[in-house]
PDB file of C-alpha atoms in Angstrom:
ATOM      1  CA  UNK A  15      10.977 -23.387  -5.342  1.00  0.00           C
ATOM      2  CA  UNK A  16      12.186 -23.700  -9.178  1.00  0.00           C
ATOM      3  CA  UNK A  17      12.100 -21.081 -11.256  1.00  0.00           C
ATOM      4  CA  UNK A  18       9.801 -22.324 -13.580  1.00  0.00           C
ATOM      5  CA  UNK A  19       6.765 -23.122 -10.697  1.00  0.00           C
ATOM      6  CA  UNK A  20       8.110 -19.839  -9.611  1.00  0.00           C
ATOM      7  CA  UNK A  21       7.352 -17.991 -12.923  1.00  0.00           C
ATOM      8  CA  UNK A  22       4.290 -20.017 -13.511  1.00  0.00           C
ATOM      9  CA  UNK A  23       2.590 -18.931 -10.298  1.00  0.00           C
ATOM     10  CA  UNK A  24       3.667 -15.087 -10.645  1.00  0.00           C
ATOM     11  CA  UNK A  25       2.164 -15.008 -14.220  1.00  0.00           C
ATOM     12  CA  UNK A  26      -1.149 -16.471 -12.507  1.00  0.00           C
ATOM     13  CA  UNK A  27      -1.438 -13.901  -9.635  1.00  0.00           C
ATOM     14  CA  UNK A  28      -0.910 -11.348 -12.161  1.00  0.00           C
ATOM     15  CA  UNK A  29      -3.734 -12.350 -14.156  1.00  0.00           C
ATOM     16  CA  UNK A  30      -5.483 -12.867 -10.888  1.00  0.00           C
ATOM     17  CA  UNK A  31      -4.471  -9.366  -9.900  1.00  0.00           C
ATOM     18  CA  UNK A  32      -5.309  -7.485 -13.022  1.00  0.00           C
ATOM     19  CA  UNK A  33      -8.718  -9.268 -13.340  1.00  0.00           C
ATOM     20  CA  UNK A  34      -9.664  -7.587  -9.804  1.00  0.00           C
ATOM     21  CA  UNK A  35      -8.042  -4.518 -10.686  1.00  0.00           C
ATOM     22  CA  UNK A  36     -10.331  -4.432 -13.462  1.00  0.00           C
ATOM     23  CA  UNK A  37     -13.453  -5.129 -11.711  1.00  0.00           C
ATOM     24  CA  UNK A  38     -12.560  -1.973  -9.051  1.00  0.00           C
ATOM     25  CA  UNK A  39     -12.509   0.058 -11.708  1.00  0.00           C
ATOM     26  CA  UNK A  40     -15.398  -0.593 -13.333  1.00  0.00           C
ATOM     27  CA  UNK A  41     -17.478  -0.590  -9.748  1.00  0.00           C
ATOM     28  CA  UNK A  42     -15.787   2.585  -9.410  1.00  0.00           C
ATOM     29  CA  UNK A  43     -16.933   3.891 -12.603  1.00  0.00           C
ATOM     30  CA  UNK A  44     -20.287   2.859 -12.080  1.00  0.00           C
ATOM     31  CA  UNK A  45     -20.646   3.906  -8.662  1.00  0.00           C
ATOM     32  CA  UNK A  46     -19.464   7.615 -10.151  1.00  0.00           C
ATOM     33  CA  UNK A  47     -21.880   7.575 -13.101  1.00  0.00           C
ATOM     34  CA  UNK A  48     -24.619   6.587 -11.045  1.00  0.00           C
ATOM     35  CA  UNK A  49     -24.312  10.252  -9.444  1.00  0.00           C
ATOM     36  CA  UNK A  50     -26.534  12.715 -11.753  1.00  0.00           C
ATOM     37  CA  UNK A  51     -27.578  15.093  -9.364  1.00  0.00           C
ATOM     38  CA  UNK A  52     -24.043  16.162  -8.432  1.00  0.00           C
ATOM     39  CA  UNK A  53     -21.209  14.709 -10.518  1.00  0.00           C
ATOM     40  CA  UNK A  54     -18.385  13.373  -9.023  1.00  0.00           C
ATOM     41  CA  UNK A  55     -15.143  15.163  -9.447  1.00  0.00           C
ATOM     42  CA  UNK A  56     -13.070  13.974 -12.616  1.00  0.00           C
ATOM     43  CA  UNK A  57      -9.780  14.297 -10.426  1.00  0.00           C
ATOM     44  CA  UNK A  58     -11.093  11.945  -8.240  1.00  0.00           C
ATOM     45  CA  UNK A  59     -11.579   9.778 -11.147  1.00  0.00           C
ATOM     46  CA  UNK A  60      -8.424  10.075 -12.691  1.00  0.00           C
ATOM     47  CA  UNK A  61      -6.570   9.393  -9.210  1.00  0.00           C
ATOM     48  CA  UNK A  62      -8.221   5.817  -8.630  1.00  0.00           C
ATOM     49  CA  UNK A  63      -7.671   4.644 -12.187  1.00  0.00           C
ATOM     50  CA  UNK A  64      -3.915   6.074 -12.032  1.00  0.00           C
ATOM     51  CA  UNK A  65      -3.769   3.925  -8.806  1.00  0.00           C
ATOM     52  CA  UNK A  66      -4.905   1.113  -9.791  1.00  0.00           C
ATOM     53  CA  UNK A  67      -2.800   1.258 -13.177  1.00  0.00           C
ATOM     54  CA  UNK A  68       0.474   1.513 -10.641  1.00  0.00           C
ATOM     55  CA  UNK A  69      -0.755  -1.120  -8.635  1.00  0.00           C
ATOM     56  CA  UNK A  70      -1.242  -3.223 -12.216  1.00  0.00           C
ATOM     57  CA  UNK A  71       2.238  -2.155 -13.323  1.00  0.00           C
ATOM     58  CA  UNK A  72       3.533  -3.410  -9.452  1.00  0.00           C
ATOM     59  CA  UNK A  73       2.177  -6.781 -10.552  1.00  0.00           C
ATOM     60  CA  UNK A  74       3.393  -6.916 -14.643  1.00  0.00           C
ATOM     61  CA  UNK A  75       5.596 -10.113 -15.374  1.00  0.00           C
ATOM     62  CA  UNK A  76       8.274  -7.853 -15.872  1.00  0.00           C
ATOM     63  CA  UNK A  77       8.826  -6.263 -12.710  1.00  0.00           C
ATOM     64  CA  UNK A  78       6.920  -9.045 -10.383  1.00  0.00           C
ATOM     65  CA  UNK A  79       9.745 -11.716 -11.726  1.00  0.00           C
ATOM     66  CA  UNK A  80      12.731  -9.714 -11.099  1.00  0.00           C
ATOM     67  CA  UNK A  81      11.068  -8.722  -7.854  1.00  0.00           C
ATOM     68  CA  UNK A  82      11.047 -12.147  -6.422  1.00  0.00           C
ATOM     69  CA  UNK A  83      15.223 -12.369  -6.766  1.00  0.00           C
ATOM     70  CA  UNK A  84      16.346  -8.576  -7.430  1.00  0.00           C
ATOM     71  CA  UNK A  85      16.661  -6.448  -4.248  1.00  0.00           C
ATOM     72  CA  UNK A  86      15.619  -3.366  -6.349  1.00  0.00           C
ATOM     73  CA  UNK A  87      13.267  -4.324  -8.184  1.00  0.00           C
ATOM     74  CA  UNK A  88      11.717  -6.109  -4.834  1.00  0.00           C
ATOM     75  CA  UNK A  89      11.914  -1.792  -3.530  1.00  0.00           C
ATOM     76  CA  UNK A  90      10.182  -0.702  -6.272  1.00  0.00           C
ATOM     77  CA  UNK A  91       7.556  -2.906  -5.973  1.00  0.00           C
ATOM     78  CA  UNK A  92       6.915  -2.162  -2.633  1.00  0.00           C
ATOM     79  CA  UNK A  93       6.769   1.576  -3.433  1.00  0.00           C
ATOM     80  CA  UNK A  94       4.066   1.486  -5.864  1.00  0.00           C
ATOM     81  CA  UNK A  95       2.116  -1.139  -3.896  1.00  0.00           C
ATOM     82  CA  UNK A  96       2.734   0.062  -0.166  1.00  0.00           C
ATOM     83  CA  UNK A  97       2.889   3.952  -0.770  1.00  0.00           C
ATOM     84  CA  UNK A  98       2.119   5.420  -4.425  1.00  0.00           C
ATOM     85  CA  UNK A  99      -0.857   3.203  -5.407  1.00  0.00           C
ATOM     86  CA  UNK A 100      -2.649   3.801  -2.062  1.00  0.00           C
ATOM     87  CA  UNK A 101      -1.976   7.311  -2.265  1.00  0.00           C
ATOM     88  CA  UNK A 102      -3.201   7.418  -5.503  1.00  0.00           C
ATOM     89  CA  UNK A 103      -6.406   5.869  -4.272  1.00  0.00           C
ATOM     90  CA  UNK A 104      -7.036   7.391  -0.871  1.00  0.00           C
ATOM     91  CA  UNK A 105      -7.105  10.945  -3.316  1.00  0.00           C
ATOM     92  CA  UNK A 106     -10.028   9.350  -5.244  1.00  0.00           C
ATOM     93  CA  UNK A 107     -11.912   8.889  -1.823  1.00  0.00           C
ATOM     94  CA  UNK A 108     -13.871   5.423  -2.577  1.00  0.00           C
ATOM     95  CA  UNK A 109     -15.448   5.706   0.646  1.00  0.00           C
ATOM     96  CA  UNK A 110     -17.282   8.705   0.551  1.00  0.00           C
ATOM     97  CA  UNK A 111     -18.182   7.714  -2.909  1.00  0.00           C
ATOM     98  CA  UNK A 112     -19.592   4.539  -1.847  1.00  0.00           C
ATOM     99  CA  UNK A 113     -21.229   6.258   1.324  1.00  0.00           C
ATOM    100  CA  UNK A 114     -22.934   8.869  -1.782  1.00  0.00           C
ATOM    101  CA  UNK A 115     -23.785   6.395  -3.768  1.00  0.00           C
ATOM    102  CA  UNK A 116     -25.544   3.314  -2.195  1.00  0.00           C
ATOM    103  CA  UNK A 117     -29.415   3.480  -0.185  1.00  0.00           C
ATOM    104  CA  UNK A 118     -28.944   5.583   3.029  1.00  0.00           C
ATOM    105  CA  UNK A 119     -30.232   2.948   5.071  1.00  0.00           C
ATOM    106  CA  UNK A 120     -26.753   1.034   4.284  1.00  0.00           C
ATOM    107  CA  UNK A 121     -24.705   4.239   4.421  1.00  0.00           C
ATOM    108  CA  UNK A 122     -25.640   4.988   8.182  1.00  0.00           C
ATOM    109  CA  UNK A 123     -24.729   1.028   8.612  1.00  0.00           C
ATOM    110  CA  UNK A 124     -21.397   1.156   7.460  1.00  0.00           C
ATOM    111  CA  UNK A 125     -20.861   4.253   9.345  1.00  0.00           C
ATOM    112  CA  UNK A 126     -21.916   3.223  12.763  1.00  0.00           C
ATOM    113  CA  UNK A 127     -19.139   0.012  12.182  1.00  0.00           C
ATOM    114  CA  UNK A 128     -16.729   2.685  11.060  1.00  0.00           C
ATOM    115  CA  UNK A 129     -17.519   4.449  14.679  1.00  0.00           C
ATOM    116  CA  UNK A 130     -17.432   1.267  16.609  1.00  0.00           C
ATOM    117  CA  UNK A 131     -14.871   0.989  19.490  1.00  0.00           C
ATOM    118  CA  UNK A 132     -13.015  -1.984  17.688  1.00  0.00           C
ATOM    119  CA  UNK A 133     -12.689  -0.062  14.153  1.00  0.00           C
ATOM    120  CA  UNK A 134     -11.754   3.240  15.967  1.00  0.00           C
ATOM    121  CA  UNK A 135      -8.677   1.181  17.587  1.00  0.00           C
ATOM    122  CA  UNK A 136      -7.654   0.177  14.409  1.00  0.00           C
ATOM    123  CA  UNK A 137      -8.036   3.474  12.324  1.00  0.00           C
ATOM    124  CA  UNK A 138      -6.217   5.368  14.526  1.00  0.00           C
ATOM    125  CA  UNK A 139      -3.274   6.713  14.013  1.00  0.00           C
ATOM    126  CA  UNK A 140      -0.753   4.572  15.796  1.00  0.00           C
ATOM    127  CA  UNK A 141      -2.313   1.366  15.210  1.00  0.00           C
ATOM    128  CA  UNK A 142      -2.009   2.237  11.562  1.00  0.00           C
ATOM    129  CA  UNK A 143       1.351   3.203  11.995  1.00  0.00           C
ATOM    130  CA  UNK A 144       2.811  -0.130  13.769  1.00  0.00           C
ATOM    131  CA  UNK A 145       0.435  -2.131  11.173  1.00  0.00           C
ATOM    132  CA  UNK A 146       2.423  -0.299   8.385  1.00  0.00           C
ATOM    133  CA  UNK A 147       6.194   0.440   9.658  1.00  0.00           C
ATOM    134  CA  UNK A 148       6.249  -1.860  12.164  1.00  0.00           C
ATOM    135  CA  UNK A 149       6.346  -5.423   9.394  1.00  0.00           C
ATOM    136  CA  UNK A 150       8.884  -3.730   7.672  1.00  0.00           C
ATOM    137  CA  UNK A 151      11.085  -4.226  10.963  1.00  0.00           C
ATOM    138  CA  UNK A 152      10.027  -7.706  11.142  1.00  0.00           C
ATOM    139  CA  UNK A 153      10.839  -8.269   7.115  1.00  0.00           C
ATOM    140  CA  UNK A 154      14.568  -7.261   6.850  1.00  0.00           C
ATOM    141  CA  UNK A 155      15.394  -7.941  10.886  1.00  0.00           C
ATOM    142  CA  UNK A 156      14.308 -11.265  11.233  1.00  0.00           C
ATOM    143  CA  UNK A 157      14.789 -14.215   8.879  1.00  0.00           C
ATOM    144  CA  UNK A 158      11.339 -13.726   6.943  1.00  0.00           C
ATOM    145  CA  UNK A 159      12.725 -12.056   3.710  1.00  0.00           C
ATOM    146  CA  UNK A 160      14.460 -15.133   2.994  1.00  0.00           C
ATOM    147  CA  UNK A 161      11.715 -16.925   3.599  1.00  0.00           C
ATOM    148  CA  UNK A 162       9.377 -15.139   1.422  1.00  0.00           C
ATOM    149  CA  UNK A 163      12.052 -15.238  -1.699  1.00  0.00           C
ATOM    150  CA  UNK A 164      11.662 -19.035  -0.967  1.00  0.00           C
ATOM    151  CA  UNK A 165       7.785 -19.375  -0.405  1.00  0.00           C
ATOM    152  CA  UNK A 166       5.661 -17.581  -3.163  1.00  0.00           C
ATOM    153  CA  UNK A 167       2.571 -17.865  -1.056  1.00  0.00           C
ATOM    154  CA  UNK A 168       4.483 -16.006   2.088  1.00  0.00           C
ATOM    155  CA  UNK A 169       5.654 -13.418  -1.042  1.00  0.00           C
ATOM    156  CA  UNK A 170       2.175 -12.507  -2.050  1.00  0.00           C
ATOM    157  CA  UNK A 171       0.786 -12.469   1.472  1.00  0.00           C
ATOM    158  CA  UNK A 172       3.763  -9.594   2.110  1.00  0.00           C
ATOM    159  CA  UNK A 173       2.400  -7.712  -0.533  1.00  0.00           C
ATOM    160  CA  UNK A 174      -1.168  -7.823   0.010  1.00  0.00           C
ATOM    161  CA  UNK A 175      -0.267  -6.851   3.356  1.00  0.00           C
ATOM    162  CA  UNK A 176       1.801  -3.816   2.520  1.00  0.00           C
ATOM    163  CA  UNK A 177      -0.624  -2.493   0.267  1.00  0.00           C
ATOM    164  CA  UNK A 178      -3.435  -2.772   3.465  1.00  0.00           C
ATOM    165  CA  UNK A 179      -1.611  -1.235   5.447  1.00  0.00           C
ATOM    166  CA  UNK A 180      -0.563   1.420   2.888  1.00  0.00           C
ATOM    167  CA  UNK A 181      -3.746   2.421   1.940  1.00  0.00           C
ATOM    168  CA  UNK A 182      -4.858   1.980   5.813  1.00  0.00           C
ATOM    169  CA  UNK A 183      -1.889   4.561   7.101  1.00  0.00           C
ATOM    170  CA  UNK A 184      -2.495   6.913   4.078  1.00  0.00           C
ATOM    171  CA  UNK A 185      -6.118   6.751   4.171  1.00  0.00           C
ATOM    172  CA  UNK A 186      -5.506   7.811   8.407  1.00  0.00           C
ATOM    173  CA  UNK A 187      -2.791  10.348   8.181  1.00  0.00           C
ATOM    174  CA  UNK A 188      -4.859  11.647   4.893  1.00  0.00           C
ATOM    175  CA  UNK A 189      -8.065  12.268   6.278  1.00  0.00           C
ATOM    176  CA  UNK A 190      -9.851  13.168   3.544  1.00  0.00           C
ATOM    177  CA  UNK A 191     -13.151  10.297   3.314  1.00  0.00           C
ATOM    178  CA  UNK A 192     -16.128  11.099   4.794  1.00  0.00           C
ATOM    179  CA  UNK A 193     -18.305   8.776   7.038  1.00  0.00           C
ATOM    180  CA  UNK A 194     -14.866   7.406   8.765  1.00  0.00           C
ATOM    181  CA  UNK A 195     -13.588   9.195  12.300  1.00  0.00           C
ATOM    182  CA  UNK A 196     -10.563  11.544  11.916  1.00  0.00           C
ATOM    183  CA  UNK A 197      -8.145  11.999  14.456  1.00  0.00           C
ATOM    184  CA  UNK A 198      -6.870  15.319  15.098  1.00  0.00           C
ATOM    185  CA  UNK A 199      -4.198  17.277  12.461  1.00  0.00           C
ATOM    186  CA  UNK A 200      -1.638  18.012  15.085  1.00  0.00           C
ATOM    187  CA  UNK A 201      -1.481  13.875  15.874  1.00  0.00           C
ATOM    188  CA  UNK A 202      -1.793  12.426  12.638  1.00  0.00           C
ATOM    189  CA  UNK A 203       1.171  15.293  11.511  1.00  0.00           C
ATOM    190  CA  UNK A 204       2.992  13.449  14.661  1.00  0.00           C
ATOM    191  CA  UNK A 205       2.971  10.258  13.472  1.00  0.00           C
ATOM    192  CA  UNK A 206       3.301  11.058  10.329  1.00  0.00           C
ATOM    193  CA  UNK A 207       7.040  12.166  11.313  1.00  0.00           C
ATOM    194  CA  UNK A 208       7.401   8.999  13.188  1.00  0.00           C
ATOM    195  CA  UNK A 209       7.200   6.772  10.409  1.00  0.00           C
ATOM    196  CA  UNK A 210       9.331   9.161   8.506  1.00  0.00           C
ATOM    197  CA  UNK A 211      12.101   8.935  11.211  1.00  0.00           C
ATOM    198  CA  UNK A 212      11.002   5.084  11.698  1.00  0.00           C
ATOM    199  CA  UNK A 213      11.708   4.394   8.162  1.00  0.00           C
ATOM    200  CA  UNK A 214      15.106   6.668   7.667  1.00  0.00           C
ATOM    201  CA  UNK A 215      16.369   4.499  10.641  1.00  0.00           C
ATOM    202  CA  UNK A 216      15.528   1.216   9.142  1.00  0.00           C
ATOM    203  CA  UNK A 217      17.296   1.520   5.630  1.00  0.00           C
ATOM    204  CA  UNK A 218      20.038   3.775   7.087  1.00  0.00           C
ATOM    205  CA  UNK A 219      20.694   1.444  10.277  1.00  0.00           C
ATOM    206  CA  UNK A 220      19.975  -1.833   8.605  1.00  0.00           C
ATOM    207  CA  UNK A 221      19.202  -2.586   4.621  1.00  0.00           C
ATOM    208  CA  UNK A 222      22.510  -0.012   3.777  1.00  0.00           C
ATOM    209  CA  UNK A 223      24.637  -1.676   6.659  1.00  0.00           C
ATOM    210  CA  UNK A 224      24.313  -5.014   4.686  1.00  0.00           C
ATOM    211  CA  UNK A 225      21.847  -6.413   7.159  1.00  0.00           C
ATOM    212  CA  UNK A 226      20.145  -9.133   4.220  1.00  0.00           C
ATOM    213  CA  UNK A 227      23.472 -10.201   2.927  1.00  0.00           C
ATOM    214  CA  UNK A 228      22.548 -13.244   4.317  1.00  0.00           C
ATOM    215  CA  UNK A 229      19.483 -13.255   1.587  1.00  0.00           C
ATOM    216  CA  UNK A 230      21.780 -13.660  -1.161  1.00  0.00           C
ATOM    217  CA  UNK A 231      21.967 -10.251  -2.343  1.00  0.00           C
ATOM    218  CA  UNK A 232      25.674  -8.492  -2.787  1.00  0.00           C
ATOM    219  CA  UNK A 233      25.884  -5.334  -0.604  1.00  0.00           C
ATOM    220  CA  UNK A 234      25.747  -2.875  -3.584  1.00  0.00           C
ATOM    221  CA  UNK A 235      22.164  -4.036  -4.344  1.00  0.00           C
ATOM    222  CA  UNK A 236      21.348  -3.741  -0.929  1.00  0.00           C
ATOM    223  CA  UNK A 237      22.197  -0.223  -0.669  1.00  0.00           C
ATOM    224  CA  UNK A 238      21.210   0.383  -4.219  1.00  0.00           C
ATOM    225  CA  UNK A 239      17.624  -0.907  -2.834  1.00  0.00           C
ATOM    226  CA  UNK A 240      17.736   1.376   0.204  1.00  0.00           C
ATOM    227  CA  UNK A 241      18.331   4.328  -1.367  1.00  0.00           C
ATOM    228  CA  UNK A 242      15.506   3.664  -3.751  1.00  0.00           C
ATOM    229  CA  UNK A 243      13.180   2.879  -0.479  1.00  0.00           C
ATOM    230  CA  UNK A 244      15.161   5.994   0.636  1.00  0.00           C
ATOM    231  CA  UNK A 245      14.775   8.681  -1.784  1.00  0.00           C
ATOM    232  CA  UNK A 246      11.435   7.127  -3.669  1.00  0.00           C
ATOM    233  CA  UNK A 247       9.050   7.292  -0.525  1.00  0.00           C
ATOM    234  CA  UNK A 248      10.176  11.112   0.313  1.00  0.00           C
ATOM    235  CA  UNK A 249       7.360  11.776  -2.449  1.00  0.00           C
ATOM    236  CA  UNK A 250       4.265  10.464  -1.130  1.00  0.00           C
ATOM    237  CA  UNK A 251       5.262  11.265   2.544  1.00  0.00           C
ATOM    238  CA  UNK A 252       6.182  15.093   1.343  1.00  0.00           C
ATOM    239  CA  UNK A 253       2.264  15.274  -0.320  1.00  0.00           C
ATOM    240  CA  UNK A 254       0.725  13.973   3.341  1.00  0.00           C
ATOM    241  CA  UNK A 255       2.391  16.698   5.205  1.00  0.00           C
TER     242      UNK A 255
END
């Protein structure tokens, strides 16, 4: 891809991006204000804007272009969109404020599909561990880096997965919204130390052993990158314990 379709396309997504960005938090907003019996908690507030601002920030020219040829930059990216930004949000529980908020008829809808066998499989613990950890294997031990430096669509797709399955693994080991089931402390602590251990092994073993040399990146960006993916997500996986 050239690097002027290349830059042309980021600076659309971005706009793309902020525009929906922008419409969450108004929703958000007005889903709080509608809420005059018992106001919603300003914390709560101020974490889903502050998540959505690092999520806007993940997608700003700046950091988006340097992302799509810059090993580091690529890390921080996936930091705010894959761990900091869904932390962020998880904290401002938009679940149990939509649950709150909207006619109880729907509320008890949602949370019977919530409670369904198929959603329980996929909120629990382990799937949202594998659905989280497990494409990081598959993106820097099998050719599809490469391919997504190459292939803006396969790019974005990476990143709208990683922040899924951010917010889906945070939102599970977290525990905090209302309405959806919660497995037990004792396992989501558990797995919560897998994906610790999961991760250390991956940059240690692999990104810092020069494993996506082969990507075009010298190996002191590569272990420049892991110790940012290193060090950076101690943070948010310190605040879940």
């Amino acid at each position: 891809m050239g690097h002027h379709t290349a830059a042309a396309s980021l600076s659309v997504v971005t706009l793309i991006v902020w525009a929906g960005l922008l419409a969450f938090a108004g929703a958000y907003a007005l889903a709080a204000g509608c809420r005059k019996r018992r106001r919603w908690s300003g914390r709560r507030s101020v974490s889903w804007y502050v998540g959505l601002g690092l999520l806007g920030l993940a997608f700003a020219p700046p950091l988006a272009a340097s992302a799509h040829h810059d090993l580091r930059a690529h890390m921080v990216q996936h930091l705010l969109v894959g761990m900091v930004a869904p932390l962020a949000l998880v904290l401002a529980a938009p679940l149990t404020l939509a649950l709150r908020t909207m006619p109880v008829r729907y509320a008890r809808r949602i949370v019977a599909v919530l409670h369904s066998q198929a959603l329980c499989w996929l909120i629990h613990p382990l799937s949202a561990l594998v659905l989280n950890v497990g494409v990081l294997y598959a993106l820097y031990l099998t050719p599809l880096y490469a391919l997504s430096q190459q292939h803006i669509a396969l790019h974005l797709m990476l990143h709208g997965h990683m922040f899924l399955a951010g917010f889906l693994f945070t939102s599970v080991i977290a525990g905090l919204d209302s309405g959806a089931p919660t497995a037990r402390w004792s396992t989501r602590l558990a797995v919560l130390f897998v994906a610790i251990a999961a991760m250390q092994r991956l940059l240690s073993g692999c990104i810092a052993a020069g494993g996506r040399r082969a990507a075009g990146h010298d190996l002191a960006q590569i272990q420049a990158a892991a110790q940012l993916m290193y060090y950076g997500g101690d943070g948010p996986n310190l605040f879940l314990r």
